[in-house]
PDB file of C-alpha atoms in Angstrom:
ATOM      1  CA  UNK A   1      26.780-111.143 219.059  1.00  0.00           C
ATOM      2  CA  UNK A   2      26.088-107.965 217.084  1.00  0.00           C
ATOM      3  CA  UNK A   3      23.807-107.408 214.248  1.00  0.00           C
ATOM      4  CA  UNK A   4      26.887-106.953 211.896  1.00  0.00           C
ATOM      5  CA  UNK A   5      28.660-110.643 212.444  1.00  0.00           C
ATOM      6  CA  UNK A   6      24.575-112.045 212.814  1.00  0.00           C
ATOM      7  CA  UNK A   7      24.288-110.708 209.075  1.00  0.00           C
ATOM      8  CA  UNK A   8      27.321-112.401 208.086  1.00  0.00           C
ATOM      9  CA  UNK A   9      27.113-115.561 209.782  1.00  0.00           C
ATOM     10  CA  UNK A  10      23.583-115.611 208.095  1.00  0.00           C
ATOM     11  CA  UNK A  11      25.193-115.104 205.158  1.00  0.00           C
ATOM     12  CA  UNK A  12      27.599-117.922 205.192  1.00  0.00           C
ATOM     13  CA  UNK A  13      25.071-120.110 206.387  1.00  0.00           C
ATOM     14  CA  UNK A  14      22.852-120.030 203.383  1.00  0.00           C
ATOM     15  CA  UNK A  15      25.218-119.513 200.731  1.00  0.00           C
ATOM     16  CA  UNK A  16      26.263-123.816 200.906  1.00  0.00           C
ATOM     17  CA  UNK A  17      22.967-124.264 200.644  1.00  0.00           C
ATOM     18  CA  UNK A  18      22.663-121.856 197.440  1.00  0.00           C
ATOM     19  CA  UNK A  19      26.237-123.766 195.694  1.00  0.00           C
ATOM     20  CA  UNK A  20      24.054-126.870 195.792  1.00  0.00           C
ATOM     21  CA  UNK A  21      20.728-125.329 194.221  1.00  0.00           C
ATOM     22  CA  UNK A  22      22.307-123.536 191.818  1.00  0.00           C
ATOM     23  CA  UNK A  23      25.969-124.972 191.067  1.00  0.00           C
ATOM     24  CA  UNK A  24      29.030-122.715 191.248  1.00  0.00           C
ATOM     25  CA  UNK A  25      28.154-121.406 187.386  1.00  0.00           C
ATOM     26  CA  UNK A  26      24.787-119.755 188.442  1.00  0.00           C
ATOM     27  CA  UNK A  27      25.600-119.393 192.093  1.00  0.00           C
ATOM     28  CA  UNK A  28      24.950-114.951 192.494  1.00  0.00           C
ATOM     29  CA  UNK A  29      25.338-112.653 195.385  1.00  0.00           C
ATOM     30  CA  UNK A  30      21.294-111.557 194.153  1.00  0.00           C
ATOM     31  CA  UNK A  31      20.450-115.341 195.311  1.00  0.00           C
ATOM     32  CA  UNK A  32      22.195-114.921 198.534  1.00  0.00           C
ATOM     33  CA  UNK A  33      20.652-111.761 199.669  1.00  0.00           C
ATOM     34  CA  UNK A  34      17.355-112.855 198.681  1.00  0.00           C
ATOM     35  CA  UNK A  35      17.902-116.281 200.813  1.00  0.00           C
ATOM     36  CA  UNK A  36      19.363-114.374 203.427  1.00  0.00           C
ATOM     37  CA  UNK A  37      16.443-111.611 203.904  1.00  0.00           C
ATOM     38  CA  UNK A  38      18.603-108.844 203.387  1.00  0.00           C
ATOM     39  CA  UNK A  39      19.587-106.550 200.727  1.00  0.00           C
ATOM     40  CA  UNK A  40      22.262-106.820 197.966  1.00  0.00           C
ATOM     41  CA  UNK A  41      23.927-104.109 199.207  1.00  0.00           C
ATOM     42  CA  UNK A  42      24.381-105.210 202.872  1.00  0.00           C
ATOM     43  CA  UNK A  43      25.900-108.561 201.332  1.00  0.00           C
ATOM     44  CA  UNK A  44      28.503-106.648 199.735  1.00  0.00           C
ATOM     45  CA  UNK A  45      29.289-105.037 203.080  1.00  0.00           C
ATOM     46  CA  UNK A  46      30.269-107.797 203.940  1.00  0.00           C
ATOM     47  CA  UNK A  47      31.799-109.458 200.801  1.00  0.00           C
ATOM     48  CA  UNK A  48      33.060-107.519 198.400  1.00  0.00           C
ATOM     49  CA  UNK A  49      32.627-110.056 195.508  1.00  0.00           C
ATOM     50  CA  UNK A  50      31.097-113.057 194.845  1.00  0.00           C
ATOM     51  CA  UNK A  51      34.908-114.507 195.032  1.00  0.00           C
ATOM     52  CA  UNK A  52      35.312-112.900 198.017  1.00  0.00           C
ATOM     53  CA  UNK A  53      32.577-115.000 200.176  1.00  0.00           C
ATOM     54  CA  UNK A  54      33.278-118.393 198.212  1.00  0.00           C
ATOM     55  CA  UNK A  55      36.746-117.849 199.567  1.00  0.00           C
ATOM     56  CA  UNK A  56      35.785-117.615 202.935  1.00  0.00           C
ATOM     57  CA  UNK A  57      33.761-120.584 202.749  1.00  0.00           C
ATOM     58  CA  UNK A  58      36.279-122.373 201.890  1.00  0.00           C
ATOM     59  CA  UNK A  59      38.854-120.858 204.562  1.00  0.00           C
ATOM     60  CA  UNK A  60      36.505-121.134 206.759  1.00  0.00           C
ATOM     61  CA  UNK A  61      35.943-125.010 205.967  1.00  0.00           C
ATOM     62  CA  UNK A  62      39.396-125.471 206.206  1.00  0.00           C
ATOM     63  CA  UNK A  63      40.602-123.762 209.188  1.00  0.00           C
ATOM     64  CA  UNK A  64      37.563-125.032 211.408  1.00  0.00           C
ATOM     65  CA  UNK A  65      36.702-128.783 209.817  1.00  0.00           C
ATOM     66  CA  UNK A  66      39.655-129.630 207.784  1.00  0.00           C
ATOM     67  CA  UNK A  67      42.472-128.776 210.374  1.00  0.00           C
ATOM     68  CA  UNK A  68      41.167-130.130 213.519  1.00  0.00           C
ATOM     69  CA  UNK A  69      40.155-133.218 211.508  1.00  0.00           C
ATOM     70  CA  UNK A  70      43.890-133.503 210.600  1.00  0.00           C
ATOM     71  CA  UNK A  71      45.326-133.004 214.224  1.00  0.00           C
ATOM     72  CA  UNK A  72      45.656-136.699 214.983  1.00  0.00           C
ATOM     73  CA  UNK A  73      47.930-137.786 212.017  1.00  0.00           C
ATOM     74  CA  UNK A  74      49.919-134.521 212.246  1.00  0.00           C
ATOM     75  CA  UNK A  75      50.866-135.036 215.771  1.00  0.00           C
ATOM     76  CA  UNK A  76      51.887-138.416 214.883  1.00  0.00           C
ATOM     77  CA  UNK A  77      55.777-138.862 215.166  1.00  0.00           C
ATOM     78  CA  UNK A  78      57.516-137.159 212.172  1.00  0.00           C
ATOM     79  CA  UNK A  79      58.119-140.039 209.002  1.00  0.00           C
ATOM     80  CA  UNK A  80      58.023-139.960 205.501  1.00  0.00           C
ATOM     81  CA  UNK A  81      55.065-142.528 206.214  1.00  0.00           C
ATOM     82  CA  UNK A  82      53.536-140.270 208.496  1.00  0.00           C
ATOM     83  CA  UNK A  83      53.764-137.508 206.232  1.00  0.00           C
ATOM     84  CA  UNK A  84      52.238-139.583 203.413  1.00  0.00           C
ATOM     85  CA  UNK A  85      48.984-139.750 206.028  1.00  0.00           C
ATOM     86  CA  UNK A  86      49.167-136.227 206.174  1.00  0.00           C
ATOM     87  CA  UNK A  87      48.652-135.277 202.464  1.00  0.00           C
ATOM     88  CA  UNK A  88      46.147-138.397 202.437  1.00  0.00           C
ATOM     89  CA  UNK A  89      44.309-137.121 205.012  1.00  0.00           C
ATOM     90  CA  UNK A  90      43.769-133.777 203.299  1.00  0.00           C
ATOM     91  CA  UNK A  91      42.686-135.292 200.202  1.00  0.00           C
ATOM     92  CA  UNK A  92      40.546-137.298 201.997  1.00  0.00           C
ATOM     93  CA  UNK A  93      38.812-134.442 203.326  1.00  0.00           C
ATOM     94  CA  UNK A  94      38.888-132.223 200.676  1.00  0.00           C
ATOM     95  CA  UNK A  95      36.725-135.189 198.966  1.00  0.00           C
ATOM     96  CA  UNK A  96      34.002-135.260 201.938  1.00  0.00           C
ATOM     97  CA  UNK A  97      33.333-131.228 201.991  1.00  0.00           C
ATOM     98  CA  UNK A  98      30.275-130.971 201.516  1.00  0.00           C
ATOM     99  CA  UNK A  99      30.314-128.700 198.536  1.00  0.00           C
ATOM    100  CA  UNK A 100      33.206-130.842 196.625  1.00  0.00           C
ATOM    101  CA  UNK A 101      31.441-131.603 193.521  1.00  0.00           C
ATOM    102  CA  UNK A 102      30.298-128.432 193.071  1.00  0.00           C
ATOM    103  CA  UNK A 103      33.301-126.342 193.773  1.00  0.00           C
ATOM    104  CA  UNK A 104      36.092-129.229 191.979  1.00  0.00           C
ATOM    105  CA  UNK A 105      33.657-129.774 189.159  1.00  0.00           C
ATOM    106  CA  UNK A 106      35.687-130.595 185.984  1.00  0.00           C
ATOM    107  CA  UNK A 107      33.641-127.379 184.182  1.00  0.00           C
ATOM    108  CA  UNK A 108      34.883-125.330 186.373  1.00  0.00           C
ATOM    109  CA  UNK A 109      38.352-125.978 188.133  1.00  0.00           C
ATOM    110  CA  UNK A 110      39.788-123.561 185.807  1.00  0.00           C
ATOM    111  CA  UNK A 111      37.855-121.074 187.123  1.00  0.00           C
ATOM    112  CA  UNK A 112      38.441-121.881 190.834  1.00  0.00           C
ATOM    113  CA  UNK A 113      41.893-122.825 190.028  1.00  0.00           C
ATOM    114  CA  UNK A 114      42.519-119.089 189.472  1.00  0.00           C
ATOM    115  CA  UNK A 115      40.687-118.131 192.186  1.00  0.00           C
ATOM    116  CA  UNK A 116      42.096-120.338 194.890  1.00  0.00           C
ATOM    117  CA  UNK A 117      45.502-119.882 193.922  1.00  0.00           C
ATOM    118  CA  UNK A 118      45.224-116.016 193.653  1.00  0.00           C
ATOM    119  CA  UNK A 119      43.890-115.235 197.274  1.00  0.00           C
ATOM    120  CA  UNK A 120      45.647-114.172 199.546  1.00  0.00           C
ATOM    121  CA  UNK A 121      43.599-115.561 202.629  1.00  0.00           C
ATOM    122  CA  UNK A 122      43.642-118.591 201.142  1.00  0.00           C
ATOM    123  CA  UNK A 123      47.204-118.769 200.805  1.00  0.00           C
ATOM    124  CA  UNK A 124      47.503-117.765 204.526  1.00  0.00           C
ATOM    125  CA  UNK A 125      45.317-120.382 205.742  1.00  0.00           C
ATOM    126  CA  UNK A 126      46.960-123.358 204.013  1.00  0.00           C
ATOM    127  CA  UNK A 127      50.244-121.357 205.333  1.00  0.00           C
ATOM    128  CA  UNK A 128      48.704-121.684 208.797  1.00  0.00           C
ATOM    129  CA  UNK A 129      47.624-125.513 208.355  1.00  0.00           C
ATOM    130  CA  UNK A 130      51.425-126.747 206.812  1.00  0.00           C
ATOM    131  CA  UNK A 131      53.936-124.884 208.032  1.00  0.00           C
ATOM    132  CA  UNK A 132      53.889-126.190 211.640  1.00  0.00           C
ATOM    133  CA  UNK A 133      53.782-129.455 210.185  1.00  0.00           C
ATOM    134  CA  UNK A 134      56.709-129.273 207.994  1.00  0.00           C
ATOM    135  CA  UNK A 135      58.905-126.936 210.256  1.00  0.00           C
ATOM    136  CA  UNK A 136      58.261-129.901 212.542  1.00  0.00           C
ATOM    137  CA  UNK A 137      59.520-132.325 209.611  1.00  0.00           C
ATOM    138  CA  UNK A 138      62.237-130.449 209.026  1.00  0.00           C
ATOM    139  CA  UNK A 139      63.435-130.219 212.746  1.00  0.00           C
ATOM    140  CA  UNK A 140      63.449-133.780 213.203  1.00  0.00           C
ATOM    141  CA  UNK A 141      65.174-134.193 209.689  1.00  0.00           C
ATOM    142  CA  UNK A 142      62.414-135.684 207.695  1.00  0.00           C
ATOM    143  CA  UNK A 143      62.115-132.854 205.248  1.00  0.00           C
ATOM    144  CA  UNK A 144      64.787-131.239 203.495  1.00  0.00           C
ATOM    145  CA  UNK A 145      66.521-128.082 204.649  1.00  0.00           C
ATOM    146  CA  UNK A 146      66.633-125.049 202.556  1.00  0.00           C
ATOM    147  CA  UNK A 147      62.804-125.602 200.937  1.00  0.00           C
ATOM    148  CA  UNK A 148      60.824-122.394 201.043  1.00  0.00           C
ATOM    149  CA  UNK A 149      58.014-123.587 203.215  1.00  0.00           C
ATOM    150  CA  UNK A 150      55.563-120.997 202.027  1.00  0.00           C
ATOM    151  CA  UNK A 151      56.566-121.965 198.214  1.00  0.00           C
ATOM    152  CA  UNK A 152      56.465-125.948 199.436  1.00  0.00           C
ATOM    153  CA  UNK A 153      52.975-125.186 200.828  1.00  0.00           C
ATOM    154  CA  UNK A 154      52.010-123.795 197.470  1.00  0.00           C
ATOM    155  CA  UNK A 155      53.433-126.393 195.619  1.00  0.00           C
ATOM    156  CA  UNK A 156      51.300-129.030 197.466  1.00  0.00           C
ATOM    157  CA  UNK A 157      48.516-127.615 197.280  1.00  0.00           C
ATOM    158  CA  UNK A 158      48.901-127.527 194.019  1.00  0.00           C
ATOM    159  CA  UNK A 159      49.636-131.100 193.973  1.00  0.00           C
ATOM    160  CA  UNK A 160      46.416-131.807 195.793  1.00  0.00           C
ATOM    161  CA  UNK A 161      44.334-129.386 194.064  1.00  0.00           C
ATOM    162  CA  UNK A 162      45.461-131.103 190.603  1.00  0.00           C
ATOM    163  CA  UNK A 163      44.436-134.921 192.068  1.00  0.00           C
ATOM    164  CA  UNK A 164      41.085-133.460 193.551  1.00  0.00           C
ATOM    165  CA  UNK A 165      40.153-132.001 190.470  1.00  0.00           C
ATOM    166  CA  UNK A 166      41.149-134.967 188.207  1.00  0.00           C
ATOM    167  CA  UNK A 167      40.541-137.880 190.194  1.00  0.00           C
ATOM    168  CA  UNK A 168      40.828-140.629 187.835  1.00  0.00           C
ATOM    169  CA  UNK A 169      43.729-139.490 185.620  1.00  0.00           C
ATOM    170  CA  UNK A 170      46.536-140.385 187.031  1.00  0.00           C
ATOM    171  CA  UNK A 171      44.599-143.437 188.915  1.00  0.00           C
ATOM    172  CA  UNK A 172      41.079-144.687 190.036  1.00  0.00           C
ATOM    173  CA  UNK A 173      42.372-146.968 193.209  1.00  0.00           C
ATOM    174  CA  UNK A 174      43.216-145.189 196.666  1.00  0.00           C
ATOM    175  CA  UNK A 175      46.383-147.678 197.040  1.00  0.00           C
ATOM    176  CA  UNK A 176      47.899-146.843 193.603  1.00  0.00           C
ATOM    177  CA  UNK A 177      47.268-143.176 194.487  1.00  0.00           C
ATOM    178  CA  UNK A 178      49.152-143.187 197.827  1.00  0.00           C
ATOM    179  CA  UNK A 179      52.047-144.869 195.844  1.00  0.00           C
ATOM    180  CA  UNK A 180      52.172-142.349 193.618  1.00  0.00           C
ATOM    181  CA  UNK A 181      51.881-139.501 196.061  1.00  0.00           C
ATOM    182  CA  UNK A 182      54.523-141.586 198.366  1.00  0.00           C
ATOM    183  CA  UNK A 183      56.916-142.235 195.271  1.00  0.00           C
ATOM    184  CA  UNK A 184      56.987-138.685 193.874  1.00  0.00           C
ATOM    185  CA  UNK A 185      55.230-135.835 196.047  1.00  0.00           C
ATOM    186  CA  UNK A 186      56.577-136.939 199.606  1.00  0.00           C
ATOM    187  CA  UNK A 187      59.827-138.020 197.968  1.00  0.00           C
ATOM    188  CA  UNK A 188      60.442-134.251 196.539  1.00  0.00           C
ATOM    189  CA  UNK A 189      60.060-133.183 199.870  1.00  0.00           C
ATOM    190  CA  UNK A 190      62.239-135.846 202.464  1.00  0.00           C
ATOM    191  CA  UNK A 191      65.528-135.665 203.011  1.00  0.00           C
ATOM    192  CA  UNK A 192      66.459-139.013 200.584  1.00  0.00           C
ATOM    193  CA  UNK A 193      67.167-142.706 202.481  1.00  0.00           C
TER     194      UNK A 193
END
């Protein structure tokens, strides 16, 4: 491994840490430099904003926890129930990341709101996680023809990003949730019975 990706795997490995000491509000790329032994400057190397390596946390969560995590219930045979457990399953682990409450908290999902849904990266990675599973919905005529998938992947994420970040609004019981999600997000997506 060279010295470069040893700095930056250092970095990601103390800046969890850091989101729990300090909360996302006071979280600074001064605290992560200091934690790492390194200088500011060689963080920014590496990151060019603060934005930029909470992003990459979070890509990186997703791509090598979240996905794998999900490969069961998306290989299951394509359904509308099946695709329910899908979206479930995200939510699910969305919940358990470690750093959920401090990255969804209420203060602050405006703020990360913006920021998730403005990158990029982040928009490929979701890209990379759904649309194998819905081009597979689609070919065995769960999900409707003609839907953008990169605009359907966006709209539910935006769909899960809203229930993560307001958990008890629309519902505070699992069951009435997964109706919900069954009766109106899954339903604007299957081809109708």
């Amino acid at each position: 491994m060279s010295s470069k990706t040893a700095t930056r795997d250092r970095i990601l490995a103390v800046a969890p840490e850091l989101l729990r000491r300090f909360t996302l509000s006071k979280f600074s790329m001064e605290d992560v430099a200091r934690a790492a032994g390194i200088a500011r400057q060689t963080v920014y190397k590496h990151f060019s904003t603060r934005d930029d390596l909470l992003i990459t946390l979070f890509v990186d969560e997703m791509l090598e926890n979240h996905a794998p995590k999900m490969a069961e219930v998306v290989s299951l045979p394509p359904s509308e129930e099946n695709l329910l457990d899908v979206f479930m399953t995200e939510l699910t682990l969305a919940r358990a990341y470690p750093l959920f409450d401090e990255v969804l908290d209420p203060g602050m999902a405006p703020k990360m709101a913006e920021l998730v849904f403005r990158s990029g990266r982040m928009a490929a990675a979701r890209e990379q996680v759904w649309i194998p599973v819905l081009e597979r919905y689609r070919d065995h005529g769960v999900l409707r023809t003609g839907l953008d998938l990169a605009a359907t992947v966006r709209w539910i994420s935006y769909q899960e990003y809203w229930l993560l970040t307001h958990p008890t609004v629309l519902c505070d019981d699992d069951q009435v949730l997964r109706a919900f999600v069954r009766d109106f997000v899954v339903a604007a997506l299957v081809v109708p019975a």
